[in-house]
């Protein structure tokens, strides 16, 4: 007795499932890679661009802790300039375009930041 | 000693990837190696499974943990001692999803006075379960790099996995469980003298490799953060066969992807192929129906029968001469 048919059917099912990322684009279509769009009011950010790209979430959380837990709102950037720690007042003065700036990467990489659980999302033109 | 060799081997793999990517071999480690590893994995695994599929089905081994089906008024155990294919499928599924064989793990100890005692030991089962499900979760979470748009369940899975919301980027439950469980499985082999005696490099290499993959992945997420958009470009390029070599992802990323490639290429040739083999465990996937269904081995010689009618025809004349009665009249 042989059970080759059943075993090969199982193998085929596994291969179809395992190769999902390969056949999925053919079925589901593809979306172009997002590039965050920067609208600047200031000349430079509070930290260098490369550093912000890598660890802006840490800075934002440290600002949140400092403001919410210590009531401390002033931050000195690397060049000694005083900045008010405020997401809506400081960050979003240069980056009001949440959909084009924040969401472009966050959606592509399935990152769900908790900012908007307390802050009010900016109203953008549709 | 055997674990040292495994450490040296995995360390050498990591060093090759780190130095190689620094020396201008980014395209090799980002594109060529993953493709080669995937091809090795698919072809190797298929070859193993096809080899098993060509083997005859063994005689059913009723290693059962329950009452066999017999008389209608004796309750039988349908999953532990299945009499139907469906019951056997259920037993295989429970084995693959809940590791019931490991749940029966016992531990033998020599007590004072030379008394040998056996006790239930569920830690192996618990660690194996934690490890395998964390690994599956992590594998599925990585779909966020390969698929665009990302399937909805990935976000759901990440939300559940990161439900404790510790730190930014969030520490995932599965990351911690994977490291703890794989660490336990390694420690178990190292600390128990009986197991250390039994363990071979082939037992240590997968564990060390998995721990190294987990360590490099955790470092990439929490300490030496890499450019995830560049990583996604690479992953999407690989699955659409339009590969791009990412820029500025760092040496550690190449270590991670090279170790993962090594794991995939190594899987079909190592004990890790139990991922496919578990479904072909003869004591799990065959119903206990030896007494009801005839088992035919393919190497059995054909049975040449000789009926009474044929015998009567052979000796017809002699039977008539002796005055014996004939059936064929």
Coordinates of C-alpha atoms in Angstrom, one line a residue:
Chain A
X1 CA 0.0 0.0 0.0
X2 CA 1.1 3.5 -0.8
X3 CA -0.2 6.8 0.4
X4 CA 1.8 8.9 -2.1
X5 CA -1.2 10.8 -3.4
X6 CA -2.2 12.1 0.0
X7 CA 1.4 13.0 0.9
X8 CA 2.0 14.9 -2.3
X9 CA -1.3 16.7 -1.9
X10 CA 0.0 17.8 1.5
X11 CA 3.3 18.9 0.1
X12 CA 1.5 20.9 -2.6
X13 CA -0.7 22.6 -0.1
X14 CA 2.4 23.5 2.0
X15 CA 4.3 24.9 -1.0
X16 CA 1.2 27.0 -2.0
X17 CA 1.0 28.4 1.5
X18 CA 4.7 29.0 2.0
X19 CA 5.1 30.8 -1.4
X20 CA 2.2 33.2 -0.5
X21 CA 4.5 36.3 -0.7
X22 CA 5.5 35.3 -4.3
X23 CA 2.0 34.8 -5.8
X24 CA 0.2 37.3 -3.6
X25 CA 1.4 40.4 -5.7
X26 CA 0.1 38.8 -8.9
X27 CA -3.3 38.4 -7.3
X28 CA -3.6 41.4 -5.0
X29 CA -1.7 44.0 -7.0
X30 CA 1.1 46.2 -5.8
X31 CA 1.3 49.7 -4.2
X32 CA 4.3 51.9 -4.8
X33 CA 6.8 52.4 -2.1
X34 CA 6.0 55.4 0.1
X35 CA 8.4 58.3 0.6
X36 CA 7.6 60.6 3.5
X37 CA 7.0 64.1 2.3
X38 CA 8.6 66.9 4.3
X39 CA 7.0 70.3 4.5
X40 CA 9.4 72.6 6.3
X41 CA 8.8 75.7 8.3
X42 CA 12.1 75.5 10.1
X43 CA 15.4 75.0 8.5
X44 CA 16.3 72.0 10.5
X45 CA 14.8 69.4 12.9
X46 CA 15.6 69.2 16.6
X47 CA 17.9 66.3 15.9
X48 CA 19.8 65.3 12.7
X49 CA 17.6 63.8 10.0
X50 CA 19.3 60.4 10.0
X51 CA 18.8 60.1 13.8
X52 CA 15.2 61.2 13.6
X53 CA 14.5 58.6 10.9
X54 CA 15.9 55.9 13.1
X55 CA 14.7 56.8 16.6
X56 CA 12.1 59.6 16.5
X57 CA 9.8 57.3 18.5
X58 CA 12.2 57.3 21.4
X59 CA 12.5 61.1 21.3
X60 CA 8.7 61.5 21.2
X61 CA 8.2 59.1 24.1
X62 CA 10.9 60.8 26.2
X63 CA 9.2 64.1 25.5
X64 CA 5.8 62.7 26.5
X65 CA 7.3 61.3 29.7
X66 CA 9.0 64.6 30.5
X67 CA 5.9 66.7 29.8
X68 CA 3.2 64.5 31.3
X69 CA 5.1 63.1 34.3
X70 CA 7.5 66.0 35.2
X71 CA 5.8 68.9 33.6
X72 CA 9.1 69.8 32.0
X73 CA 8.5 71.3 28.6
X74 CA 11.8 72.8 27.5
X75 CA 14.3 70.9 25.4
X76 CA 17.7 71.9 24.2
X77 CA 18.6 70.8 20.8
X78 CA 22.2 69.8 19.9
X79 CA 23.0 73.4 19.0
X80 CA 21.7 74.8 22.3
X81 CA 18.5 76.2 21.0
X82 CA 15.6 75.9 23.3
X83 CA 12.6 74.0 21.9
X84 CA 9.2 73.5 23.5
X85 CA 8.4 69.8 23.8
X86 CA 5.1 69.6 22.1
X87 CA 3.8 67.2 19.4
X88 CA 1.1 69.5 18.1
X89 CA 2.9 72.8 18.8
X90 CA 6.5 71.9 17.7
X91 CA 6.6 68.8 15.6
X92 CA 3.5 69.3 13.7
X93 CA 4.4 72.9 12.8
X94 CA 6.7 71.5 10.2
X95 CA 5.0 68.2 9.7
X96 CA 1.2 68.9 9.6
X97 CA 0.8 66.4 6.8
X98 CA 0.1 63.3 8.8
X99 CA -1.2 61.3 5.9
X100 CA 1.8 62.1 3.7
X101 CA 4.5 62.2 6.4
X102 CA 3.7 59.9 9.3
X103 CA 1.3 57.4 7.7
X104 CA 3.4 56.9 4.6
X105 CA 5.9 54.7 6.4
X106 CA 3.7 53.6 9.3
X107 CA 1.1 52.0 7.0
X108 CA 3.7 50.3 4.8
X109 CA 5.4 48.8 7.9
X110 CA 2.3 48.2 10.0
X111 CA 3.4 50.5 12.8
X112 CA 0.5 51.7 15.0
X113 CA 1.8 54.6 17.1
X114 CA -0.2 55.5 20.1
X115 CA 0.0 59.3 19.6
X116 CA -3.6 59.7 18.5
X117 CA -5.1 58.0 21.5
X118 CA -4.6 61.3 23.4
X119 CA -3.8 63.8 20.7
X120 CA -6.3 65.0 18.2
X121 CA -5.5 64.0 14.7
X122 CA -4.9 67.0 12.4
X123 CA -7.8 67.7 10.0
X124 CA -6.4 67.5 6.5
X125 CA -7.9 68.4 3.2
X126 CA -9.1 65.2 1.6
Chain B
X1 CA 32.7 20.6 23.5
X2 CA 30.0 19.8 21.0
X3 CA 28.2 23.0 21.9
X4 CA 31.4 25.0 21.5
X5 CA 31.7 23.7 17.9
X6 CA 28.1 24.8 17.2
X7 CA 28.9 28.3 18.7
X8 CA 32.0 28.5 16.5
X9 CA 30.1 27.5 13.4
X10 CA 27.3 30.0 13.9
X11 CA 29.8 32.7 14.9
X12 CA 31.7 32.0 11.7
X13 CA 28.5 32.3 9.7
X14 CA 27.7 35.7 11.3
X15 CA 31.3 36.9 10.8
X16 CA 31.2 35.9 7.1
X17 CA 28.1 37.9 6.6
X18 CA 29.3 40.9 8.5
X19 CA 32.8 41.0 6.9
X20 CA 31.4 40.0 3.5
X21 CA 28.8 42.8 3.4
X22 CA 31.5 45.3 4.5
X23 CA 33.8 44.1 1.8
X24 CA 31.3 45.0 -0.9
X25 CA 29.4 41.8 -1.1
X26 CA 26.0 43.4 -0.3
X27 CA 24.4 42.0 -3.5
X28 CA 25.6 38.5 -2.7
X29 CA 24.2 38.5 0.8
X30 CA 21.0 40.5 0.1
X31 CA 20.0 38.8 -3.2
X32 CA 22.0 35.7 -4.2
X33 CA 22.2 34.0 -0.9
X34 CA 18.5 34.3 0.0
X35 CA 17.4 33.1 -3.4
X36 CA 19.9 30.1 -3.2
X37 CA 18.7 29.3 0.3
X38 CA 15.1 29.4 -0.7
X39 CA 15.7 27.2 -3.7
X40 CA 17.7 24.7 -1.5
X41 CA 14.8 24.8 1.1
X42 CA 12.1 24.1 -1.5
X43 CA 13.9 21.5 -3.6
X44 CA 15.5 19.8 -0.5
X45 CA 12.2 19.6 1.4
X46 CA 10.3 18.5 -1.6
X47 CA 12.9 15.8 -2.3
X48 CA 12.6 14.6 1.3
X49 CA 8.8 14.4 1.2
X50 CA 8.7 12.8 -2.2
X51 CA 11.2 10.2 -0.9
X52 CA 8.8 9.5 1.9
X53 CA 5.8 9.4 -0.4
X54 CA 7.5 6.7 -2.5
X55 CA 7.9 4.5 0.5
X56 CA 5.3 1.8 1.2
X57 CA 2.9 2.4 4.1
X58 CA 4.2 0.5 7.1
X59 CA 2.1 -2.1 9.0
X60 CA -0.1 -0.2 11.4
X61 CA 1.5 0.0 14.8
X62 CA -1.2 0.3 17.5
X63 CA 0.8 2.2 20.1
X64 CA -2.3 3.5 21.6
X65 CA -3.1 5.4 24.7
X66 CA -6.8 4.5 24.7
X67 CA -9.4 1.8 24.3
X68 CA -9.5 0.2 20.9
X69 CA -12.9 0.1 19.1
X70 CA -14.3 -3.4 19.8
X71 CA -17.8 -4.2 21.0
X72 CA -20.5 -1.6 20.7
X73 CA -21.1 -1.3 24.5
X74 CA -17.4 -0.7 25.3
X75 CA -16.6 3.0 24.8
X76 CA -13.6 3.4 22.5
X77 CA -11.2 6.3 22.5
X78 CA -11.7 7.9 19.1
X79 CA -8.7 10.2 19.0
X80 CA -6.1 8.2 21.0
X81 CA -7.0 4.9 19.4
X82 CA -8.7 5.9 16.1
X83 CA -10.4 3.2 14.0
X84 CA -11.1 5.6 11.1
X85 CA -9.0 7.8 8.9
X86 CA -10.7 10.9 10.3
X87 CA -9.8 9.9 13.8
X88 CA -6.2 9.4 12.8
X89 CA -6.2 12.8 11.0
X90 CA -7.4 14.3 14.3
X91 CA -4.6 12.6 16.2
X92 CA -2.0 13.9 13.8
X93 CA -3.5 17.4 13.9
X94 CA -3.4 17.4 17.7
X95 CA 0.1 16.1 17.7
X96 CA 1.2 18.9 15.3
X97 CA -0.7 21.6 17.1
X98 CA -0.5 20.6 20.7
X99 CA 2.5 18.3 20.9
X100 CA 0.7 15.6 22.9
X101 CA 3.6 13.2 22.7
X102 CA 5.8 15.7 24.5
X103 CA 3.0 16.1 27.1
X104 CA 3.7 12.4 28.1
X105 CA 7.3 13.2 28.7
X106 CA 8.6 11.6 31.9
X107 CA 11.8 12.1 33.9
X108 CA 13.7 9.2 35.4
X109 CA 15.6 9.8 38.6
X110 CA 17.7 7.6 40.9
X111 CA 16.6 8.4 44.5
X112 CA 18.5 7.5 47.7
X113 CA 18.7 3.8 48.2
X114 CA 19.0 3.1 44.5
X115 CA 15.3 3.6 44.0
X116 CA 14.4 4.6 40.5
X117 CA 11.5 7.0 40.2
X118 CA 9.6 8.3 37.2
X119 CA 7.8 11.6 37.3
X120 CA 5.9 13.7 34.8
X121 CA 8.0 16.4 33.3
X122 CA 5.9 19.0 31.5
X123 CA 8.7 21.6 31.0
X124 CA 9.9 20.2 27.8
X125 CA 6.3 20.3 26.4
X126 CA 5.7 23.8 27.7
X127 CA 9.0 25.2 26.3
X128 CA 8.5 23.4 22.9
X129 CA 5.0 24.8 22.6
X130 CA 6.1 28.3 23.6
X131 CA 9.0 28.2 21.2
X132 CA 7.1 26.9 18.2
X133 CA 4.2 29.3 18.5
X134 CA 6.5 32.3 19.1
X135 CA 8.4 31.3 16.0
X136 CA 5.3 31.0 13.9
X137 CA 4.1 34.4 15.2
X138 CA 7.5 36.0 14.3
X139 CA 7.5 34.4 10.9
X140 CA 4.0 35.7 10.2
X141 CA 4.9 39.2 11.6
X142 CA 7.7 39.4 9.0
X143 CA 5.0 39.3 6.3
X144 CA 4.9 43.1 6.8
X145 CA 8.1 43.3 4.8
X146 CA 7.1 40.9 2.0
X147 CA 3.6 41.9 1.2
X148 CA 2.3 45.3 0.0
X149 CA -0.4 46.0 1.0
X150 CA 0.1 44.1 4.2
X151 CA -2.7 41.5 4.9
X152 CA -4.9 42.7 7.7
X153 CA -4.2 39.8 10.1
X154 CA -0.6 41.0 10.4
X155 CA -1.7 44.2 12.2
X156 CA -4.0 42.2 14.4
X157 CA -1.2 39.7 15.3
X158 CA 1.2 42.6 16.0
X159 CA -1.4 44.3 18.2
X160 CA -1.9 41.1 20.2
X161 CA 1.8 40.3 20.3
X162 CA 2.6 43.8 21.5
X163 CA -0.3 44.2 23.9
X164 CA 1.9 45.0 26.9
X165 CA 3.1 48.1 25.1
X166 CA 6.5 48.1 26.8
X167 CA 9.0 50.5 25.3
X168 CA 9.3 51.9 21.8
X169 CA 9.5 50.1 19.5
X170 CA 7.2 47.8 21.4
X171 CA 8.7 44.6 22.9
X172 CA 6.8 41.7 21.6
X173 CA 5.7 38.8 23.8
X174 CA 6.8 36.4 21.1
X175 CA 10.3 37.8 21.1
X176 CA 10.7 37.2 24.8
X177 CA 9.1 33.8 24.8
X178 CA 11.2 32.6 21.9
X179 CA 14.5 33.5 23.5
X180 CA 13.4 32.1 26.9
X181 CA 12.0 28.9 25.4
X182 CA 14.9 28.3 23.1
X183 CA 17.3 29.1 25.9
X184 CA 15.5 26.6 28.1
X185 CA 15.8 23.9 25.4
X186 CA 19.5 24.6 25.1
X187 CA 20.0 24.8 28.8
X188 CA 18.2 21.5 29.2
X189 CA 20.7 19.8 26.9
X190 CA 23.7 21.4 28.7
X191 CA 22.7 21.0 32.3
X192 CA 21.2 17.5 32.4
X193 CA 24.2 15.1 32.3
X194 CA 22.1 12.4 30.7
X195 CA 21.0 14.7 27.9
X196 CA 24.4 16.2 27.5
X197 CA 25.8 12.7 26.8
X198 CA 23.1 12.1 24.2
X199 CA 23.3 15.5 22.5
X200 CA 25.2 15.9 19.2
X201 CA 26.3 18.9 17.3
X202 CA 23.2 18.4 15.1
X203 CA 21.2 19.0 18.2
X204 CA 23.0 22.2 19.3
X205 CA 23.5 23.8 15.9
X206 CA 19.7 24.5 15.2
X207 CA 19.2 25.9 18.7
X208 CA 22.3 28.1 18.6
X209 CA 21.4 29.3 15.1
X210 CA 17.8 30.1 16.2
X211 CA 19.1 32.0 19.2
X212 CA 21.6 33.9 17.0
X213 CA 18.8 34.8 14.6
X214 CA 16.6 36.0 17.5
X215 CA 19.5 38.0 19.0
X216 CA 20.3 39.7 15.7
X217 CA 16.6 40.4 15.1
X218 CA 16.1 41.9 18.5
X219 CA 19.2 44.0 18.2
X220 CA 18.0 45.3 14.8
X221 CA 14.6 46.2 16.3
X222 CA 15.6 47.7 19.6
X223 CA 19.3 48.7 19.6
X224 CA 21.0 49.1 16.2
X225 CA 17.8 50.2 14.3
X226 CA 18.0 49.6 10.6
X227 CA 16.2 51.4 7.8
X228 CA 13.0 49.4 7.6
X229 CA 11.8 51.0 4.3
X230 CA 15.1 49.9 2.7
X231 CA 14.5 46.4 4.1
X232 CA 11.0 46.4 2.7
X233 CA 12.3 47.4 -0.7
X234 CA 14.7 44.4 -0.6
X235 CA 12.0 42.0 0.6
X236 CA 9.4 43.2 -2.0
X237 CA 12.1 43.2 -4.7
X238 CA 13.0 39.6 -3.8
X239 CA 9.4 38.3 -4.0
X240 CA 8.6 40.1 -7.2
X241 CA 11.9 39.0 -8.8
X242 CA 13.1 42.6 -9.2
X243 CA 15.7 42.6 -6.5
X244 CA 17.3 45.9 -5.3
X245 CA 20.3 46.0 -3.1
X246 CA 19.3 48.1 -0.1
X247 CA 21.5 51.0 1.1
X248 CA 22.4 51.9 4.6
X249 CA 20.9 48.9 6.3
X250 CA 24.1 48.0 8.2
X251 CA 26.2 44.9 8.7
X252 CA 24.0 43.5 11.4
X253 CA 21.1 43.2 9.0
X254 CA 23.3 41.1 6.7
X255 CA 24.1 38.9 9.6
X256 CA 20.4 38.4 10.3
X257 CA 19.4 37.7 6.7
X258 CA 22.4 35.4 6.2
X259 CA 21.6 33.4 9.4
X260 CA 18.0 33.1 8.3
X261 CA 19.1 31.9 4.9
X262 CA 21.4 29.4 6.5
X263 CA 18.5 28.1 8.6
X264 CA 16.3 27.7 5.6
X265 CA 19.0 25.9 3.5
X266 CA 19.9 23.7 6.5
X267 CA 16.4 22.7 7.3
X268 CA 15.8 19.9 4.8
X269 CA 19.0 18.1 5.8
X270 CA 18.7 18.3 9.5
X271 CA 16.5 17.3 12.4
X272 CA 14.5 20.4 11.6
X273 CA 12.8 18.6 8.8
X274 CA 10.5 17.1 11.5
X275 CA 8.3 20.1 10.5
X276 CA 7.3 17.9 7.5
X277 CA 8.0 14.6 9.0
X278 CA 5.7 14.8 12.0
X279 CA 2.8 14.4 9.6
X280 CA 4.2 11.0 8.5
X281 CA 4.6 9.6 12.0
X282 CA 3.4 6.0 11.5
X283 CA 2.3 5.6 15.1
X284 CA 0.1 8.8 14.8
X285 CA -1.3 8.8 11.3
X286 CA -2.4 5.2 10.8
X287 CA -5.8 4.1 12.2
X288 CA -5.7 1.0 14.5
X289 CA -7.7 -1.2 12.1
X290 CA -5.3 -4.1 11.6
X291 CA -8.0 -6.6 12.5
X292 CA -10.6 -5.2 10.1
X293 CA -8.6 -4.2 7.1
X294 CA -6.2 -6.4 5.2
X295 CA -2.7 -4.9 5.0
X296 CA -1.0 -5.6 1.6
X297 CA 2.7 -5.0 1.4
X298 CA 3.9 -4.1 -2.1
X299 CA 6.7 -6.6 -1.9
X300 CA 4.3 -9.5 -1.2
X301 CA 4.5 -12.2 -4.0
X302 CA 1.3 -12.5 -6.0
X303 CA -0.8 -15.3 -4.5
X304 CA -1.3 -18.0 -7.1
X305 CA -4.5 -19.8 -6.3
X306 CA -5.5 -23.3 -7.5
X307 CA -9.3 -23.9 -7.0
X308 CA -11.0 -27.2 -6.5
X309 CA -12.6 -26.9 -9.9
X310 CA -9.2 -26.5 -11.6
X311 CA -7.9 -29.5 -9.6
X312 CA -10.9 -31.6 -10.6
X313 CA -10.2 -30.7 -14.3
X314 CA -6.5 -31.7 -13.9
X315 CA -7.5 -35.2 -12.6
X316 CA -10.8 -35.6 -14.4
X317 CA -10.0 -38.8 -16.1
X318 CA -8.5 -40.5 -13.0
X319 CA -11.5 -39.4 -10.9
X320 CA -13.9 -40.8 -13.4
X321 CA -11.9 -44.1 -13.6
X322 CA -11.9 -44.4 -9.8
X323 CA -15.7 -43.9 -9.8
X324 CA -15.5 -40.8 -7.6
X325 CA -18.3 -38.2 -7.8
X326 CA -17.5 -35.0 -9.7
X327 CA -18.8 -31.5 -9.0
X328 CA -18.9 -30.7 -12.7
X329 CA -21.7 -32.7 -14.0

